[in-house]
Amino acid sequence: MKNSSTPSTRLASLDVFRGIAIASMILVNNPGNWDYVYPPLDHAKWNGCTPTDLVFPFFLFIVGVAMPFSFAKYTPENRPTATVYQRIFRRGLILFALGLFLALVSLTLDWLIKGIPPDFSTLRIMGVLQRISLAYVLASLAVLNLSRRWLWILAAVILIGYWLAMQYIPVPGFGTGNLTPEGNLSGYIDRIILGKHIYRGGSFDPEGLFSTLPAVVTVFLGYFTGDWLRTQPIKSRTSVNLVIFGLIALVIGLLWGFLFPINKQLWTSSYVVFTAGWALLTLALCYELIEVRNLKNWGLPLEVMGLNAIFLFVGSGILTRILLKTNIGSSTTYNWIYDHLFRPWAGTFNGSLAFAIVMVLLWWTILYGMYRRRWFFKI
């Protein structure tokens, strides 16, 4: 067990936490059949929160936790310089571009395989990587230019302001306080700004522009956590404090949810606080086992995935799209694999889960080979 009172310059536990998030993403994004998914492995239909709904905010929280450690390498005391801003905008642009690239992959495959010409008029602009990009850039600019006190004030203003805006600003045809997919303010703003470039051409985008504002606060909460951890002794007391903070956030999020429902697709303020609570509890577990008790072996498989999370996100997205766009007979390759290799021996639900688990193991094998060769894709 470590007894050092000096915090590490890099948290191995954060890489494991990131591995948990990315492995969970692969698992929940790749069921053999979406009609046969166990409830915890599917998103809440609208209001509410399942374990699956924790994955995305975990990524943003992790981005925030890593921020003070990465900034310390090239900007002492968070002094903003031209070089620092270049790094931030470069990383943000690459993330956004990778998100658009995945959207273009689908159009390109339809063109190459099915002969359907690309229709860029409905190309989705936002997405998971695009939201991470915007939240990272906006949070970074705030962190570098505001004091801790003003960061907390800004976080509170965004969460409370988003709540009040969603409740009291009227949407034409729907009035005020309408939080349905069709009538919510966030979707209305997305339709005005993004037009047809929203998720499946629907009424709103779950990774839309307006709902990205509270997502920035998820990064802030991660940053506050990482900055605090840098000054704490590597002892169980630190893990216990993380648990306490996490439980407080869970209670606040649940109580707020009675007024402003916990909702991932709208990224409601209660959802921000509630999911931050779970993120703190998960980080506390990883921190205690790896940093405090030095039990690194159990986390190695997850660390392997966490160290190449961006490569895995993009690579898995491309592979899944290829399997869905190509055919074996009259079935997509994706469905054919499930129907012929998994469902016959495992049944519908278990076969769908087995398919997802095999996808996780397949990508772990690829990433382990990269890990052994010290190939790490970073931006």
mmCIF file of N, CA and C in Angstrom, residues 58-118:
data_model
loop_
_atom_site.group_PDB
_atom_site.id
_atom_site.type_symbol
_atom_site.label_atom_id
_atom_site.label_comp_id
_atom_site.label_asym_id
_atom_site.label_seq_id
_atom_site.Cartn_x
_atom_site.Cartn_y
_atom_site.Cartn_z
ATOM 1 N N PHE A 58 -19.872 10.157 -17.806
ATOM 2 C CA PHE A 58 -18.595 9.694 -17.255
ATOM 3 C C PHE A 58 -17.439 10.170 -18.134
ATOM 4 N N PHE A 59 -17.603 10.099 -19.455
ATOM 5 C CA PHE A 59 -16.551 10.564 -20.361
ATOM 6 C C PHE A 59 -16.254 12.042 -20.126
ATOM 7 N N LEU A 60 -17.298 12.860 -20.037
ATOM 8 C CA LEU A 60 -17.089 14.290 -19.842
ATOM 9 C C LEU A 60 -16.491 14.582 -18.470
ATOM 10 N N PHE A 61 -16.937 13.865 -17.461
ATOM 11 C CA PHE A 61 -16.373 14.028 -16.120
ATOM 12 C C PHE A 61 -14.885 13.685 -16.131
ATOM 13 N N ILE A 62 -14.532 12.613 -16.813
ATOM 14 C CA ILE A 62 -13.129 12.188 -16.913
ATOM 15 C C ILE A 62 -12.289 13.247 -17.619
ATOM 16 N N VAL A 63 -12.854 13.847 -18.684
ATOM 17 C CA VAL A 63 -12.164 14.941 -19.368
ATOM 18 C C VAL A 63 -11.830 16.047 -18.374
ATOM 19 N N GLY A 64 -12.784 16.358 -17.509
ATOM 20 C CA GLY A 64 -12.561 17.395 -16.515
ATOM 21 C C GLY A 64 -11.518 17.006 -15.478
ATOM 22 N N VAL A 65 -11.570 15.772 -14.990
ATOM 23 C CA VAL A 65 -10.596 15.316 -13.985
ATOM 24 C C VAL A 65 -9.181 15.380 -14.545
ATOM 25 N N ALA A 66 -9.027 15.011 -15.812
ATOM 26 C CA ALA A 66 -7.692 14.996 -16.429
ATOM 27 C C ALA A 66 -7.169 16.400 -16.703
ATOM 28 N N MET A 67 -8.060 17.366 -16.789
ATOM 29 C CA MET A 67 -7.684 18.713 -17.211
ATOM 30 C C MET A 67 -6.591 19.341 -16.342
ATOM 31 N N PRO A 68 -6.710 19.375 -15.005
ATOM 32 C CA PRO A 68 -5.647 20.012 -14.212
ATOM 33 C C PRO A 68 -4.307 19.288 -14.305
ATOM 34 N N PHE A 69 -4.335 17.978 -14.515
ATOM 35 C CA PHE A 69 -3.087 17.225 -14.649
ATOM 36 C C PHE A 69 -2.415 17.541 -15.983
ATOM 37 N N SER A 70 -3.223 17.621 -17.063
ATOM 38 C CA SER A 70 -2.638 17.912 -18.374
ATOM 39 C C SER A 70 -2.210 19.366 -18.470
ATOM 40 N N PHE A 71 -3.006 20.285 -17.917
ATOM 41 C CA PHE A 71 -2.631 21.696 -17.949
ATOM 42 C C PHE A 71 -1.332 21.946 -17.195
ATOM 43 N N ALA A 72 -1.123 21.223 -16.113
ATOM 44 C CA ALA A 72 0.073 21.433 -15.293
ATOM 45 C C ALA A 72 1.357 21.143 -16.065
ATOM 46 N N LYS A 73 1.248 20.350 -17.139
ATOM 47 C CA LYS A 73 2.438 19.990 -17.908
ATOM 48 C C LYS A 73 2.944 21.142 -18.768
ATOM 49 N N TYR A 74 2.020 21.999 -19.217
ATOM 50 C CA TYR A 74 2.453 23.035 -20.156
ATOM 51 C C TYR A 74 1.952 24.433 -19.824
ATOM 52 N N THR A 75 1.266 24.598 -18.711
ATOM 53 C CA THR A 75 0.846 25.943 -18.318
ATOM 54 C C THR A 75 0.869 26.082 -16.804
ATOM 55 N N PRO A 76 2.024 26.365 -16.216
ATOM 56 C CA PRO A 76 2.124 26.532 -14.768
ATOM 57 C C PRO A 76 1.111 27.547 -14.256
ATOM 58 N N GLU A 77 0.422 27.175 -13.195
ATOM 59 C CA GLU A 77 -0.563 28.047 -12.549
ATOM 60 C C GLU A 77 -1.682 28.459 -13.508
ATOM 61 N N ASN A 78 -1.950 27.601 -14.500
ATOM 62 C CA ASN A 78 -3.054 27.859 -15.445
ATOM 63 C C ASN A 78 -2.938 29.204 -16.162
ATOM 64 N N ARG A 79 -1.711 29.622 -16.450
ATOM 65 C CA ARG A 79 -1.539 30.891 -17.172
ATOM 66 C C ARG A 79 -1.855 30.672 -18.651
ATOM 67 N N PRO A 80 -2.857 31.362 -19.177
ATOM 68 C CA PRO A 80 -3.189 31.178 -20.594
ATOM 69 C C PRO A 80 -2.151 31.814 -21.504
ATOM 70 N N THR A 81 -1.660 31.058 -22.452
ATOM 71 C CA THR A 81 -0.711 31.555 -23.445
ATOM 72 C C THR A 81 -1.213 31.155 -24.825
ATOM 73 N N ALA A 82 -0.591 31.714 -25.845
ATOM 74 C CA ALA A 82 -0.988 31.384 -27.216
ATOM 75 C C ALA A 82 -0.823 29.888 -27.482
ATOM 76 N N THR A 83 0.255 29.298 -26.963
ATOM 77 C CA THR A 83 0.508 27.873 -27.170
ATOM 78 C C THR A 83 -0.573 27.021 -26.522
ATOM 79 N N VAL A 84 -0.984 27.416 -25.324
ATOM 80 C CA VAL A 84 -2.029 26.678 -24.622
ATOM 81 C C VAL A 84 -3.333 26.729 -25.407
ATOM 82 N N TYR A 85 -3.705 27.913 -25.870
ATOM 83 C CA TYR A 85 -4.935 28.038 -26.644
ATOM 84 C C TYR A 85 -4.864 27.229 -27.943
ATOM 85 N N GLN A 86 -3.693 27.215 -28.576
ATOM 86 C CA GLN A 86 -3.523 26.415 -29.789
ATOM 87 C C GLN A 86 -3.765 24.937 -29.505
ATOM 88 N N ARG A 87 -3.236 24.453 -28.394
ATOM 89 C CA ARG A 87 -3.437 23.045 -28.021
ATOM 90 C C ARG A 87 -4.919 22.743 -27.805
ATOM 91 N N ILE A 88 -5.578 23.644 -27.098
ATOM 92 C CA ILE A 88 -6.988 23.433 -26.778
ATOM 93 C C ILE A 88 -7.836 23.409 -28.048
ATOM 94 N N PHE A 89 -7.670 24.420 -28.909
ATOM 95 C CA PHE A 89 -8.487 24.488 -30.122
ATOM 96 C C PHE A 89 -8.122 23.376 -31.105
ATOM 97 N N ARG A 90 -6.860 22.997 -31.140
ATOM 98 C CA ARG A 90 -6.451 21.896 -32.018
ATOM 99 C C ARG A 90 -7.136 20.600 -31.588
ATOM 100 N N ARG A 91 -7.103 20.340 -30.281
ATOM 101 C CA ARG A 91 -7.737 19.120 -29.792
ATOM 102 C C ARG A 91 -9.241 19.159 -30.039
ATOM 103 N N GLY A 92 -9.855 20.308 -29.779
ATOM 104 C CA GLY A 92 -11.290 20.432 -30.001
ATOM 105 C C GLY A 92 -11.670 20.217 -31.457
ATOM 106 N N LEU A 93 -10.895 20.807 -32.372
ATOM 107 C CA LEU A 93 -11.185 20.652 -33.796
ATOM 108 C C LEU A 93 -11.037 19.205 -34.255
ATOM 109 N N ILE A 94 -10.007 18.520 -33.751
ATOM 110 C CA ILE A 94 -9.805 17.120 -34.143
ATOM 111 C C ILE A 94 -10.964 16.257 -33.659
ATOM 112 N N LEU A 95 -11.386 16.461 -32.405
ATOM 113 C CA LEU A 95 -12.515 15.701 -31.880
ATOM 114 C C LEU A 95 -13.779 15.954 -32.696
ATOM 115 N N PHE A 96 -14.045 17.211 -32.993
ATOM 116 C CA PHE A 96 -15.240 17.553 -33.767
ATOM 117 C C PHE A 96 -15.156 16.933 -35.159
ATOM 118 N N ALA A 97 -13.974 16.998 -35.766
ATOM 119 C CA ALA A 97 -13.791 16.443 -37.107
ATOM 120 C C ALA A 97 -13.973 14.925 -37.112
ATOM 121 N N LEU A 98 -13.505 14.261 -36.069
ATOM 122 C CA LEU A 98 -13.676 12.807 -35.990
ATOM 123 C C LEU A 98 -15.156 12.449 -35.875
ATOM 124 N N GLY A 99 -15.904 13.260 -35.143
ATOM 125 C CA GLY A 99 -17.337 13.023 -35.051
ATOM 126 C C GLY A 99 -18.027 13.183 -36.394
ATOM 127 N N LEU A 100 -17.677 14.226 -37.130
ATOM 128 C CA LEU A 100 -18.237 14.417 -38.471
ATOM 129 C C LEU A 100 -17.789 13.297 -39.415
ATOM 130 N N PHE A 101 -16.544 12.851 -39.235
ATOM 131 C CA PHE A 101 -16.024 11.763 -40.067
ATOM 132 C C PHE A 101 -16.886 10.508 -39.923
ATOM 133 N N LEU A 102 -17.293 10.176 -38.699
ATOM 134 C CA LEU A 102 -18.137 9.001 -38.496
ATOM 135 C C LEU A 102 -19.490 9.172 -39.183
ATOM 136 N N ALA A 103 -20.019 10.390 -39.153
ATOM 137 C CA ALA A 103 -21.276 10.640 -39.861
ATOM 138 C C ALA A 103 -21.092 10.473 -41.367
ATOM 139 N N LEU A 104 -19.949 10.924 -41.878
ATOM 140 C CA LEU A 104 -19.661 10.798 -43.312
ATOM 141 C C LEU A 104 -19.415 9.348 -43.719
ATOM 142 N N VAL A 105 -18.892 8.548 -42.806
ATOM 143 C CA VAL A 105 -18.654 7.127 -43.104
ATOM 144 C C VAL A 105 -19.965 6.456 -43.487
ATOM 145 N N SER A 106 -21.032 6.754 -42.743
ATOM 146 C CA SER A 106 -22.333 6.149 -43.054
ATOM 147 C C SER A 106 -22.806 6.534 -44.454
ATOM 148 N N LEU A 107 -22.689 7.819 -44.790
ATOM 149 C CA LEU A 107 -23.098 8.264 -46.125
ATOM 150 C C LEU A 107 -22.247 7.624 -47.211
ATOM 151 N N THR A 108 -20.948 7.525 -46.950
ATOM 152 C CA THR A 108 -20.029 6.952 -47.946
ATOM 153 C C THR A 108 -20.320 5.478 -48.173
ATOM 154 N N LEU A 109 -20.604 4.742 -47.107
ATOM 155 C CA LEU A 109 -20.914 3.315 -47.251
ATOM 156 C C LEU A 109 -22.212 3.116 -48.034
ATOM 157 N N ASP A 110 -23.210 3.965 -47.768
ATOM 158 C CA ASP A 110 -24.458 3.879 -48.542
ATOM 159 C C ASP A 110 -24.192 4.111 -50.026
ATOM 160 N N TRP A 111 -23.269 5.023 -50.309
ATOM 161 C CA TRP A 111 -22.926 5.339 -51.704
ATOM 162 C C TRP A 111 -22.175 4.185 -52.356
ATOM 163 N N LEU A 112 -21.160 3.650 -51.654
ATOM 164 C CA LEU A 112 -20.320 2.606 -52.234
ATOM 165 C C LEU A 112 -21.041 1.270 -52.347
ATOM 166 N N ILE A 113 -21.874 0.946 -51.353
ATOM 167 C CA ILE A 113 -22.482 -0.382 -51.304
ATOM 168 C C ILE A 113 -23.869 -0.397 -51.942
ATOM 169 N N LYS A 114 -24.662 0.647 -51.665
ATOM 170 C CA LYS A 114 -26.045 0.659 -52.127
ATOM 171 C C LYS A 114 -26.283 1.607 -53.296
ATOM 172 N N GLY A 115 -25.253 2.376 -53.653
ATOM 173 C CA GLY A 115 -25.397 3.305 -54.764
ATOM 174 C C GLY A 115 -26.252 4.509 -54.456
ATOM 175 N N ILE A 116 -26.453 4.798 -53.174
ATOM 176 C CA ILE A 116 -27.266 5.951 -52.778
ATOM 177 C C ILE A 116 -26.359 7.180 -52.686
ATOM 178 N N PRO A 117 -26.565 8.184 -53.537
ATOM 179 C CA PRO A 117 -25.703 9.376 -53.503
ATOM 180 C C PRO A 117 -25.788 10.067 -52.140
ATOM 181 N N PRO A 118 -24.672 10.585 -51.624
ATOM 182 C CA PRO A 118 -24.677 11.265 -50.329
ATOM 183 C C PRO A 118 -25.582 12.486 -50.342
#
